[in-house]
Amino acid sequence: MTQRFFIETFGCQMNEHDSEKIAGLLAHRGMTPAQNVDEADVFLLNTCSVREKAAQKVYARLGEIKARKRRQSDFIIGVVGCVAQQEGKSLAASAPFVDLVVGTHMYHALPDLVEDVRRYKAPSTRCETQFLKEAAPVEIPRALRQTAFRASVTIMEGCNKRCSFCIVPYTRGRERNRPSDLILEECRRLADEGYVEIVLLGQTVNSYRDLREPRLCFADLLGRVASIPGIRRVRFTSPHPRDFNDDTIRVIGSCENICNQVHLPVQSGSSSVLTRMRRQYSRDWYLELIEKFNACPRPIRFSTDIIVGFPGETEEDFEQTLSLLEKVEFESVFSFKYSPRPHTAAFEWTDDVPEEEKARRLQTLQRLQRNIQTRLHQERYLGRCFEVLVEGLARDGRQRCGRTGSNKVVNFLSNDPPGMFAEVMITHAGPNSLSGSKVQCLQLTF
Ligand code: SAH
Ligand code: F3S
């Protein structure tokens, strides 16, 4: 009987796509995806360690899965992703019922590793967490993607920066770039299969460098992906503000297939905090970058990440962050309380903003952003028409939901299947969601 696998994913879009790649590898080896963990013979937990809570969640989930292993000894449990990479052998020691711990550079080996566990039933955990020296990640033949209209495509992995709060360079290793011809080949194949949206992925996606001929830069690559026939939308995540140059901004500003929404993680509005975060830019530099995007011939919408309560963050620093939110007018903000992470520079510093104060700052910031978003949604969306890519059923189970090019979720009544484009007039604009009705639009807004 064929083995069935189930992968549960925590964390970012890179993890989501890594799970699709792992699923592709296992399917290629003749295994089949299970609908849920109960039906699976092999369970893989793809983990995130970027914040303390995320790592705790992994241990909690493993605790739940342990019971199944007790009942069924040939049930295979593997932990992959950033916690696997970071904890390695110590994870194996604290959760000995786990069969496999596989780090972020070793996914290509998973089919063999799973087979070995099944055949030889080794009593101890197998741990594969080495970093590979190659300049490019190992190519994975074909990912098993979750959707048939939007496809993530890795262009680079790892990070050469050293933000003082961030564990990613320790869990993903240094930058490794895929050759551009392989990236473009994958995108063309996806277009042939009917995909209409491509999301280019990398931990610092816009630092992309093509290490061999034709040595495309990120701007070239973006332009080439956007010009593939059939590809109607191109997004990319997650960029670093410092890695944008004028060419990239020009391509984004002028190419209509590239979505007019850019994620620009700022982390803080205070230059002194930014210096200690080692972000390599100041508040003013960041605002100038925003100005450059704002000078594009079509409107560019921004989203960002913010950390509150970084070591030494004063009330004035925090107010600078609030004023930056007002100034830039982000259309969405992902905000987090600082949590110390092992191996990072800031781990050595006193985590001196008390928990209640972090919580207060987070709440204040989120309240302000909610007001800003409500206003922006009214000003920019209400009463206007947008092209919406249908994703599936809305939460109410009745309407469809989809996204505008600017990445806003819109609910509306229609029978369109996922992957279709619909023209929608926005008739209701709340702080977090938009709804509207399908119309024939005379003029579409970005
Ligand atoms: N460029 C990276 C960023 C990874 S982490 C990428 O997307 O791959 C995503 C976000 O988590 C960061 O932008 C930051 O806002 C937040 N974050 C990272 N480390 C953190 C920490 N120690 N505490 C709180 N938030 C953190
Ligand atoms: Fe992390 Fe900074 Fe790199 S946030 S992923 S170290 S750019």
GROMACS .gro file of C-alpha atoms in nm, residues 5-443:
model
  439
    5PHE     CA    1   0.190   1.186   0.416
    6PHE     CA    2   0.056   1.498   0.582
    7ILE     CA    3   0.252   1.820   0.626
    8GLU     CA    4   0.149   2.085   0.877
    9THR     CA    5   0.307   2.425   0.825
   10PHE     CA    6   0.374   2.707   1.069
   11GLY     CA    7   0.521   3.042   0.973
   12CYS     CA    8   0.590   3.246   0.664
   13GLN     CA    9   0.526   3.209   0.291
   14MET     CA   10   0.871   3.054   0.245
   15ASN     CA   11   0.769   2.774   0.482
   16GLU     CA   12   0.438   2.732   0.300
   17HIS     CA   13   0.622   2.692  -0.025
   18ASP     CA   14   0.889   2.465   0.126
   19SER     CA   15   0.603   2.235   0.229
   20GLU     CA   16   0.480   2.236  -0.131
   21LYS     CA   17   0.829   2.140  -0.244
   22ILE     CA   18   0.854   1.862   0.016
   23ALA     CA   19   0.511   1.735  -0.090
   24GLY     CA   20   0.638   1.731  -0.450
   25LEU     CA   21   0.944   1.531  -0.350
   26LEU     CA   22   0.742   1.274  -0.156
   27ALA     CA   23   0.480   1.245  -0.431
   28HIS     CA   24   0.758   1.192  -0.683
   29ARG     CA   25   0.867   0.895  -0.472
   30GLY     CA   26   0.520   0.742  -0.499
   31MET     CA   27   0.372   0.862  -0.172
   32THR     CA   28   0.028   1.027  -0.168
   33PRO     CA   29  -0.096   1.330   0.025
   34ALA     CA   30  -0.340   1.253   0.310
   35GLN     CA   31  -0.635   1.479   0.389
   36ASN     CA   32  -0.545   1.502   0.757
   37VAL     CA   33  -0.297   1.372   1.011
   38ASP     CA   34  -0.523   1.083   1.118
   39GLU     CA   35  -0.511   0.933   0.771
   40ALA     CA   36  -0.136   0.977   0.736
   41ASP     CA   37   0.147   0.728   0.780
   42VAL     CA   38   0.404   1.007   0.778
   43PHE     CA   39   0.356   1.340   0.955
   44LEU     CA   40   0.590   1.631   0.895
   45LEU     CA   41   0.577   1.949   1.099
   46ASN     CA   42   0.731   2.244   0.916
   47THR     CA   43   0.828   2.484   1.189
   48CYS     CA   44   0.893   2.853   1.252
   49SER     CA   45   1.127   2.998   1.514
   50VAL     CA   46   1.117   3.366   1.430
   51ARG     CA   47   0.944   3.458   1.756
   52GLU     CA   48   0.943   3.272   2.085
   53LYS     CA   49   0.572   3.194   2.067
   54ALA     CA   50   0.612   3.028   1.728
   55ALA     CA   51   0.877   2.792   1.867
   56GLN     CA   52   0.663   2.709   2.173
   57LYS     CA   53   0.377   2.620   1.941
   58VAL     CA   54   0.594   2.351   1.784
   59TYR     CA   55   0.653   2.173   2.115
   60ALA     CA   56   0.284   2.199   2.203
   61ARG     CA   57   0.187   2.041   1.871
   62LEU     CA   58   0.446   1.766   1.906
   63GLY     CA   59   0.303   1.688   2.249
   64GLU     CA   60  -0.037   1.628   2.088
   65ILE     CA   61   0.107   1.408   1.813
   66LYS     CA   62   0.303   1.196   2.060
   67ALA     CA   63  -0.011   1.008   2.166
   68ARG     CA   64  -0.060   0.880   1.813
   69LYS     CA   65   0.293   0.745   1.807
   70ARG     CA   66   0.225   0.553   2.126
   71ARG     CA   67  -0.075   0.386   1.965
   72GLN     CA   68   0.096   0.319   1.636
   73SER     CA   69   0.470   0.266   1.646
   74ASP     CA   70   0.521   0.269   1.267
   75PHE     CA   71   0.371   0.619   1.242
   76ILE     CA   72   0.661   0.839   1.124
   77ILE     CA   73   0.706   1.187   1.272
   78GLY     CA   74   0.946   1.438   1.121
   79VAL     CA   75   1.025   1.796   1.221
   80VAL     CA   76   1.156   2.023   0.945
   81GLY     CA   77   1.201   2.399   0.910
   82CYS     CA   78   1.359   2.664   1.128
   83VAL     CA   79   1.307   2.501   1.468
   84ALA     CA   80   1.454   2.177   1.334
   85GLN     CA   81   1.753   2.374   1.203
   86GLN     CA   82   1.798   2.574   1.521
   87GLU     CA   83   1.742   2.301   1.779
   88GLY     CA   84   1.876   2.000   1.588
   89LYS     CA   85   1.999   1.739   1.832
   90SER     CA   86   1.848   1.910   2.133
   91LEU     CA   87   1.504   1.875   1.975
   92ALA     CA   88   1.580   1.508   1.927
   93ALA     CA   89   1.679   1.485   2.293
   94SER     CA   90   1.368   1.656   2.427
   95ALA     CA   91   1.127   1.481   2.188
   96PRO     CA   92   1.285   1.135   2.134
   97PHE     CA   93   0.963   1.002   1.975
   98VAL     CA   94   1.043   1.219   1.670
   99ASP     CA   95   1.196   1.004   1.394
  100LEU     CA   96   1.346   1.276   1.179
  101VAL     CA   97   1.481   1.626   1.234
  102VAL     CA   98   1.565   1.782   0.898
  103GLY     CA   99   1.708   2.132   0.855
  104THR     CA  100   1.636   2.393   0.591
  105HIS     CA  101   1.913   2.289   0.348
  106MET     CA  102   1.832   1.917   0.347
  107TYR     CA  103   1.476   1.882   0.217
  108HIS     CA  104   1.591   1.710  -0.103
  109ALA     CA  105   1.703   1.416   0.114
  110LEU     CA  106   1.360   1.366   0.276
  111PRO     CA  107   1.228   1.087   0.050
  112ASP     CA  108   1.535   0.874   0.128
  113LEU     CA  109   1.527   0.964   0.496
  114VAL     CA  110   1.159   0.869   0.529
  115GLU     CA  111   1.225   0.541   0.348
  116ASP     CA  112   1.520   0.464   0.576
  117VAL     CA  113   1.309   0.521   0.887
  118ARG     CA  114   1.037   0.292   0.752
  119ARG     CA  115   1.278   0.015   0.658
  120TYR     CA  116   1.526   0.015   0.941
  121LYS     CA  117   1.312   0.149   1.227
  122ALA     CA  118   1.613   0.303   1.398
  123PRO     CA  119   1.548   0.354   1.771
  124SER     CA  120   1.699   0.704   1.778
  125THR     CA  121   1.612   1.027   1.600
  126ARG     CA  122   1.789   1.087   1.268
  127CYS     CA  123   1.913   1.444   1.255
  128GLU     CA  124   2.019   1.613   0.929
  129THR     CA  125   2.084   1.979   0.990
  130GLN     CA  126   2.405   2.057   0.805
  131PHE     CA  127   2.433   2.370   0.591
  132LEU     CA  128   2.541   2.306   0.233
  133LYS     CA  129   2.826   2.508   0.085
  134GLU     CA  130   2.686   2.531  -0.268
  135ALA     CA  131   2.606   2.879  -0.399
  136ALA     CA  132   2.260   2.768  -0.517
  137PRO     CA  133   1.994   2.568  -0.333
  138VAL     CA  134   1.942   2.208  -0.447
  139GLU     CA  135   1.681   2.209  -0.727
  140ILE     CA  136   1.354   2.038  -0.638
  141PRO     CA  137   1.196   1.884  -0.949
  142ARG     CA  138   0.833   1.986  -0.904
  143ALA     CA  139   0.643   2.133  -0.611
  144LEU     CA  140   0.295   2.007  -0.532
  145ARG     CA  141   0.116   2.341  -0.509
  146GLN     CA  142  -0.190   2.418  -0.297
  147THR     CA  143  -0.363   2.629  -0.558
  148ALA     CA  144  -0.391   2.616  -0.934
  149PHE     CA  145  -0.386   2.991  -1.000
  150ARG     CA  146  -0.119   3.144  -0.774
  151ALA     CA  147   0.226   2.989  -0.757
  152SER     CA  148   0.517   3.072  -0.530
  153VAL     CA  149   0.858   3.044  -0.693
  154THR     CA  150   1.179   3.056  -0.489
  155ILE     CA  151   1.444   3.281  -0.638
  156MET     CA  152   1.685   3.296  -0.345
  157GLU     CA  153   1.713   3.158   0.006
  158GLY     CA  154   1.894   3.266   0.320
  159CYS     CA  155   2.008   3.608   0.434
  160ASN     CA  156   2.345   3.784   0.450
  161LYS     CA  157   2.220   4.063   0.672
  162ARG     CA  158   2.247   4.053   1.045
  163CYS     CA  159   1.954   4.243   1.193
  164SER     CA  160   2.022   4.224   1.564
  165PHE     CA  161   1.680   4.077   1.651
  166CYS     CA  162   1.650   3.817   1.377
  167ILE     CA  163   1.717   3.445   1.389
  168VAL     CA  164   1.664   3.384   1.017
  169PRO     CA  165   2.034   3.402   0.914
  170TYR     CA  166   2.099   3.125   1.168
  171THR     CA  167   1.814   2.904   1.053
  172ARG     CA  168   1.840   2.961   0.679
  173GLY     CA  169   2.210   3.023   0.633
  174ARG     CA  170   2.372   3.264   0.392
  175GLU     CA  171   2.219   3.383   0.067
  176ARG     CA  172   2.191   3.121  -0.205
  177ASN     CA  173   2.053   3.227  -0.542
  178ARG     CA  174   1.886   3.013  -0.805
  179PRO     CA  175   2.011   3.063  -1.162
  180SER     CA  176   1.770   3.286  -1.353
  181ASP     CA  177   1.724   3.045  -1.644
  182LEU     CA  178   1.584   2.781  -1.405
  183ILE     CA  179   1.355   3.037  -1.241
  184LEU     CA  180   1.221   3.156  -1.576
  185GLU     CA  181   1.179   2.800  -1.698
  186GLU     CA  182   0.970   2.720  -1.390
  187CYS     CA  183   0.759   3.035  -1.439
  188ARG     CA  184   0.697   2.956  -1.808
  189ARG     CA  185   0.592   2.604  -1.720
  190LEU     CA  186   0.354   2.740  -1.455
  191ALA     CA  187   0.203   2.979  -1.711
  192ASP     CA  188   0.153   2.685  -1.949
  193GLU     CA  189  -0.025   2.499  -1.671
  194GLY     CA  190  -0.266   2.791  -1.632
  195TYR     CA  191  -0.119   2.981  -1.337
  196VAL     CA  192  -0.195   3.352  -1.362
  197GLU     CA  193  -0.008   3.486  -1.059
  198ILE     CA  194   0.355   3.430  -0.959
  199VAL     CA  195   0.497   3.520  -0.619
  200LEU     CA  196   0.876   3.538  -0.621
  201LEU     CA  197   1.014   3.432  -0.286
  202GLY     CA  198   1.329   3.490  -0.086
  203GLN     CA  199   1.427   3.601   0.265
  204THR     CA  200   1.575   3.916   0.111
  205VAL     CA  201   1.419   3.864  -0.227
  206ASN     CA  202   1.539   4.189  -0.386
  207SER     CA  203   1.904   4.118  -0.311
  208TYR     CA  204   1.874   3.851  -0.581
  209ARG     CA  205   2.191   3.795  -0.785
  210ASP     CA  206   2.223   3.564  -1.080
  211LEU     CA  207   2.562   3.402  -1.038
  212ARG     CA  208   2.604   3.287  -1.397
  213GLU     CA  209   2.515   3.419  -1.744
  214PRO     CA  210   2.292   3.608  -1.824
  215ARG     CA  211   2.355   3.756  -1.475
  216LEU     CA  212   2.012   3.913  -1.438
  217CYS     CA  213   1.957   4.153  -1.151
  218PHE     CA  214   1.631   4.155  -0.955
  219ALA     CA  215   1.482   4.429  -1.173
  220ASP     CA  216   1.558   4.231  -1.492
  221LEU     CA  217   1.416   3.914  -1.344
  222LEU     CA  218   1.094   4.087  -1.233
  223GLY     CA  219   1.048   4.235  -1.580
  224ARG     CA  220   1.110   3.902  -1.753
  225VAL     CA  221   0.867   3.712  -1.529
  226ALA     CA  222   0.603   3.979  -1.584
  227SER     CA  223   0.637   3.949  -1.961
  228ILE     CA  224   0.569   3.574  -1.974
  229PRO     CA  225   0.245   3.528  -2.172
  230GLY     CA  226  -0.038   3.424  -1.940
  231ILE     CA  227   0.118   3.568  -1.624
  232ARG     CA  228  -0.116   3.850  -1.524
  233ARG     CA  229   0.021   3.928  -1.178
  234VAL     CA  230   0.367   3.919  -1.025
  235ARG     CA  231   0.436   3.975  -0.656
  236PHE     CA  232   0.750   3.928  -0.451
  237THR     CA  233   0.827   3.883  -0.085
  238SER     CA  234   1.007   3.963   0.139
  239PRO     CA  235   1.226   4.251   0.026
  240HIS     CA  236   1.469   4.452   0.237
  241PRO     CA  237   1.438   4.831   0.197
  242ARG     CA  238   1.813   4.868   0.143
  243ASP     CA  239   1.813   4.634  -0.155
  244PHE     CA  240   1.583   4.847  -0.373
  245ASN     CA  241   1.754   5.047  -0.646
  246ASP     CA  242   1.619   5.293  -0.901
  247ASP     CA  243   1.595   5.025  -1.171
  248THR     CA  244   1.376   4.803  -0.955
  249ILE     CA  245   1.152   5.094  -0.860
  250ARG     CA  246   1.123   5.192  -1.227
  251VAL     CA  247   1.023   4.839  -1.332
  252ILE     CA  248   0.764   4.816  -1.053
  253GLY     CA  249   0.628   5.160  -1.134
  254SER     CA  250   0.594   5.101  -1.505
  255CYS     CA  251   0.499   4.738  -1.551
  256GLU     CA  252   0.127   4.680  -1.505
  257ASN     CA  253   0.163   4.305  -1.448
  258ILE     CA  254   0.371   4.369  -1.138
  259CYS     CA  255   0.133   4.426  -0.851
  260ASN     CA  256   0.131   4.779  -0.720
  261GLN     CA  257   0.177   4.666  -0.362
  262VAL     CA  258   0.519   4.655  -0.202
  263HIS     CA  259   0.602   4.512   0.138
  264LEU     CA  260   0.861   4.741   0.295
  265PRO     CA  261   0.944   4.606   0.643
  266VAL     CA  262   1.052   4.911   0.843
  267GLN     CA  263   1.056   4.759   1.198
  268SER     CA  264   1.072   5.099   1.374
  269GLY     CA  265   1.023   5.467   1.303
  270SER     CA  266   1.309   5.575   1.528
  271SER     CA  267   1.657   5.610   1.377
  272SER     CA  268   1.827   5.524   1.703
  273VAL     CA  269   1.630   5.199   1.733
  274LEU     CA  270   1.699   5.125   1.365
  275THR     CA  271   2.072   5.166   1.427
  276ARG     CA  272   2.060   4.920   1.714
  277MET     CA  273   1.849   4.685   1.504
  278ARG     CA  274   2.130   4.705   1.241
  279ARG     CA  275   1.880   4.770   0.966
  280GLN     CA  276   2.128   4.976   0.761
  281TYR     CA  277   1.890   5.270   0.708
  282SER     CA  278   1.754   5.563   0.905
  283ARG     CA  279   1.400   5.697   0.932
  284ASP     CA  280   1.480   5.970   0.677
  285TRP     CA  281   1.639   5.728   0.434
  286TYR     CA  282   1.331   5.506   0.453
  287LEU     CA  283   1.097   5.802   0.395
  288GLU     CA  284   1.302   5.897   0.089
  289LEU     CA  285   1.257   5.546  -0.045
  290ILE     CA  286   0.881   5.583   0.004
  291GLU     CA  287   0.900   5.912  -0.186
  292LYS     CA  288   1.069   5.738  -0.478
  293PHE     CA  289   0.787   5.484  -0.494
  294ASN     CA  290   0.533   5.763  -0.463
  295ALA     CA  291   0.686   5.933  -0.766
  296CYS     CA  292   0.601   5.631  -0.985
  297PRO     CA  293   0.350   5.689  -1.266
  298ARG     CA  294   0.091   5.469  -1.092
  299PRO     CA  295   0.007   5.454  -0.720
  300ILE     CA  296   0.212   5.204  -0.518
  301ARG     CA  297   0.055   5.073  -0.197
  302PHE     CA  298   0.270   4.974   0.099
  303SER     CA  299   0.261   4.721   0.378
  304THR     CA  300   0.516   4.678   0.656
  305ASP     CA  301   0.639   4.487   0.962
  306ILE     CA  302   0.689   4.659   1.298
  307ILE     CA  303   0.852   4.538   1.619
  308VAL     CA  304   0.753   4.716   1.941
  309GLY     CA  305   0.945   4.701   2.266
  310PHE     CA  306   1.290   4.640   2.119
  311PRO     CA  307   1.561   4.671   2.390
  312GLY     CA  308   1.603   5.036   2.483
  313GLU     CA  309   1.292   5.153   2.292
  314THR     CA  310   1.172   5.466   2.475
  315GLU     CA  311   0.830   5.626   2.464
  316GLU     CA  312   0.973   5.885   2.221
  317ASP     CA  313   1.109   5.611   1.995
  318PHE     CA  314   0.768   5.447   1.996
  319GLU     CA  315   0.598   5.776   1.912
  320GLN     CA  316   0.830   5.807   1.615
  321THR     CA  317   0.698   5.473   1.494
  322LEU     CA  318   0.340   5.596   1.533
  323SER     CA  319   0.420   5.913   1.341
  324LEU     CA  320   0.583   5.707   1.065
  325LEU     CA  321   0.262   5.507   1.027
  326GLU     CA  322   0.066   5.831   0.987
  327LYS     CA  323   0.314   5.967   0.739
  328VAL     CA  324   0.356   5.667   0.510
  329GLU     CA  325  -0.006   5.545   0.522
  330PHE     CA  326   0.058   5.173   0.500
  331GLU     CA  327  -0.239   4.972   0.380
  332SER     CA  328  -0.150   4.690   0.617
  333VAL     CA  329   0.087   4.644   0.907
  334PHE     CA  330   0.212   4.323   1.069
  335SER     CA  331   0.313   4.418   1.419
  336PHE     CA  332   0.491   4.211   1.683
  337LYS     CA  333   0.617   4.241   2.038
  338TYR     CA  334   0.991   4.198   2.047
  339SER     CA  335   1.098   3.856   2.164
  340PRO     CA  336   1.465   3.771   2.229
  341ARG     CA  337   1.595   3.496   2.002
  342PRO     CA  338   1.900   3.281   2.066
  343HIS     CA  339   2.214   3.344   1.854
  344THR     CA  340   2.110   3.702   1.775
  345ALA     CA  341   2.307   4.010   1.885
  346ALA     CA  342   2.012   4.155   2.077
  347PHE     CA  343   1.981   3.833   2.279
  348GLU     CA  344   2.277   3.958   2.482
  349TRP     CA  345   2.105   4.288   2.561
  350THR     CA  346   1.861   4.344   2.843
  351ASP     CA  347   1.505   4.292   2.729
  352ASP     CA  348   1.413   4.604   2.923
  353VAL     CA  349   1.067   4.699   2.799
  354PRO     CA  350   0.827   4.522   3.038
  355GLU     CA  351   0.578   4.278   2.889
  356GLU     CA  352   0.276   4.495   2.984
  357GLU     CA  353   0.437   4.794   2.818
  358LYS     CA  354   0.505   4.595   2.502
  359ALA     CA  355   0.141   4.489   2.502
  360ARG     CA  356   0.026   4.848   2.550
  361ARG     CA  357   0.243   4.974   2.266
  362LEU     CA  358   0.123   4.697   2.038
  363GLN     CA  359  -0.238   4.777   2.116
  364THR     CA  360  -0.186   5.151   2.067
  365LEU     CA  361  -0.015   5.090   1.735
  366GLN     CA  362  -0.281   4.849   1.613
  367ARG     CA  363  -0.559   5.088   1.710
  368LEU     CA  364  -0.394   5.371   1.519
  369GLN     CA  365  -0.338   5.152   1.216
  370ARG     CA  366  -0.701   5.041   1.223
  371ASN     CA  367  -0.810   5.403   1.197
  372ILE     CA  368  -0.562   5.474   0.919
  373GLN     CA  369  -0.677   5.168   0.728
  374THR     CA  370  -1.043   5.257   0.766
  375ARG     CA  371  -0.971   5.601   0.623
  376LEU     CA  372  -0.756   5.470   0.339
  377HIS     CA  373  -1.013   5.208   0.247
  378GLN     CA  374  -1.284   5.475   0.228
  379GLU     CA  375  -1.068   5.715   0.029
  380ARG     CA  376  -0.899   5.473  -0.206
  381TYR     CA  377  -1.147   5.191  -0.253
  382LEU     CA  378  -1.507   5.281  -0.174
  383GLY     CA  379  -1.714   5.346  -0.488
  384ARG     CA  380  -1.435   5.241  -0.724
  385CYS     CA  381  -1.388   4.942  -0.952
  386PHE     CA  382  -1.107   4.691  -0.917
  387GLU     CA  383  -0.994   4.382  -1.096
  388VAL     CA  384  -1.018   4.099  -0.843
  389LEU     CA  385  -0.853   3.759  -0.877
  390VAL     CA  386  -1.100   3.507  -0.734
  391GLU     CA  387  -0.946   3.279  -0.469
  392GLY     CA  388  -1.241   3.077  -0.341
  393LEU     CA  389  -1.533   3.098  -0.104
  394ALA     CA  390  -1.549   3.381   0.148
  395ARG     CA  391  -1.575   3.300   0.520
  396ASP     CA  392  -1.954   3.328   0.510
  397GLY     CA  393  -1.956   3.032   0.268
  398ARG     CA  394  -2.184   3.225   0.032
  399GLN     CA  395  -1.976   3.498  -0.128
  400ARG     CA  396  -1.649   3.459  -0.319
  401CYS     CA  397  -1.331   3.616  -0.195
  402GLY     CA  398  -1.045   3.744  -0.402
  403ARG     CA  399  -0.771   4.004  -0.406
  404THR     CA  400  -0.706   4.330  -0.582
  405GLY     CA  401  -0.365   4.390  -0.736
  406SER     CA  402  -0.292   4.599  -0.427
  407ASN     CA  403  -0.349   4.281  -0.222
  408LYS     CA  404  -0.678   4.380  -0.058
  409VAL     CA  405  -0.920   4.100   0.015
  410VAL     CA  406  -1.262   4.164  -0.141
  411ASN     CA  407  -1.581   3.963  -0.080
  412PHE     CA  408  -1.854   3.965  -0.343
  413LEU     CA  409  -2.136   3.753  -0.481
  414SER     CA  410  -2.057   3.555  -0.796
  415ASN     CA  411  -2.016   3.205  -0.931
  416ASP     CA  412  -1.666   3.256  -1.067
  417PRO     CA  413  -1.427   2.970  -0.995
  418PRO     CA  414  -1.085   3.032  -0.835
  419GLY     CA  415  -0.834   3.176  -1.079
  420MET     CA  416  -1.089   3.390  -1.269
  421PHE     CA  417  -1.067   3.768  -1.278
  422ALA     CA  418  -1.378   3.969  -1.192
  423GLU     CA  419  -1.448   4.339  -1.204
  424VAL     CA  420  -1.585   4.449  -0.870
  425MET     CA  421  -1.726   4.780  -0.748
  426ILE     CA  422  -1.646   4.830  -0.379
  427THR     CA  423  -1.963   4.908  -0.187
  428HIS     CA  424  -1.846   4.855   0.170
  429ALA     CA  425  -1.507   4.937   0.321
  430GLY     CA  426  -1.430   4.837   0.681
  431PRO     CA  427  -1.091   4.851   0.853
  432ASN     CA  428  -0.993   4.498   0.754
  433SER     CA  429  -1.209   4.398   0.465
  434LEU     CA  430  -1.378   4.523   0.155
  435SER     CA  431  -1.692   4.398  -0.012
  436GLY     CA  432  -1.857   4.483  -0.335
  437SER     CA  433  -2.056   4.367  -0.631
  438LYS     CA  434  -1.963   4.238  -0.971
  439VAL     CA  435  -2.012   4.495  -1.246
  440GLN     CA  436  -1.892   4.581  -1.593
  441CYS     CA  437  -1.643   4.854  -1.513
  442LEU     CA  438  -1.577   5.144  -1.742
  443GLN     CA  439  -1.259   5.235  -1.566
   0.00000   0.00000   0.00000
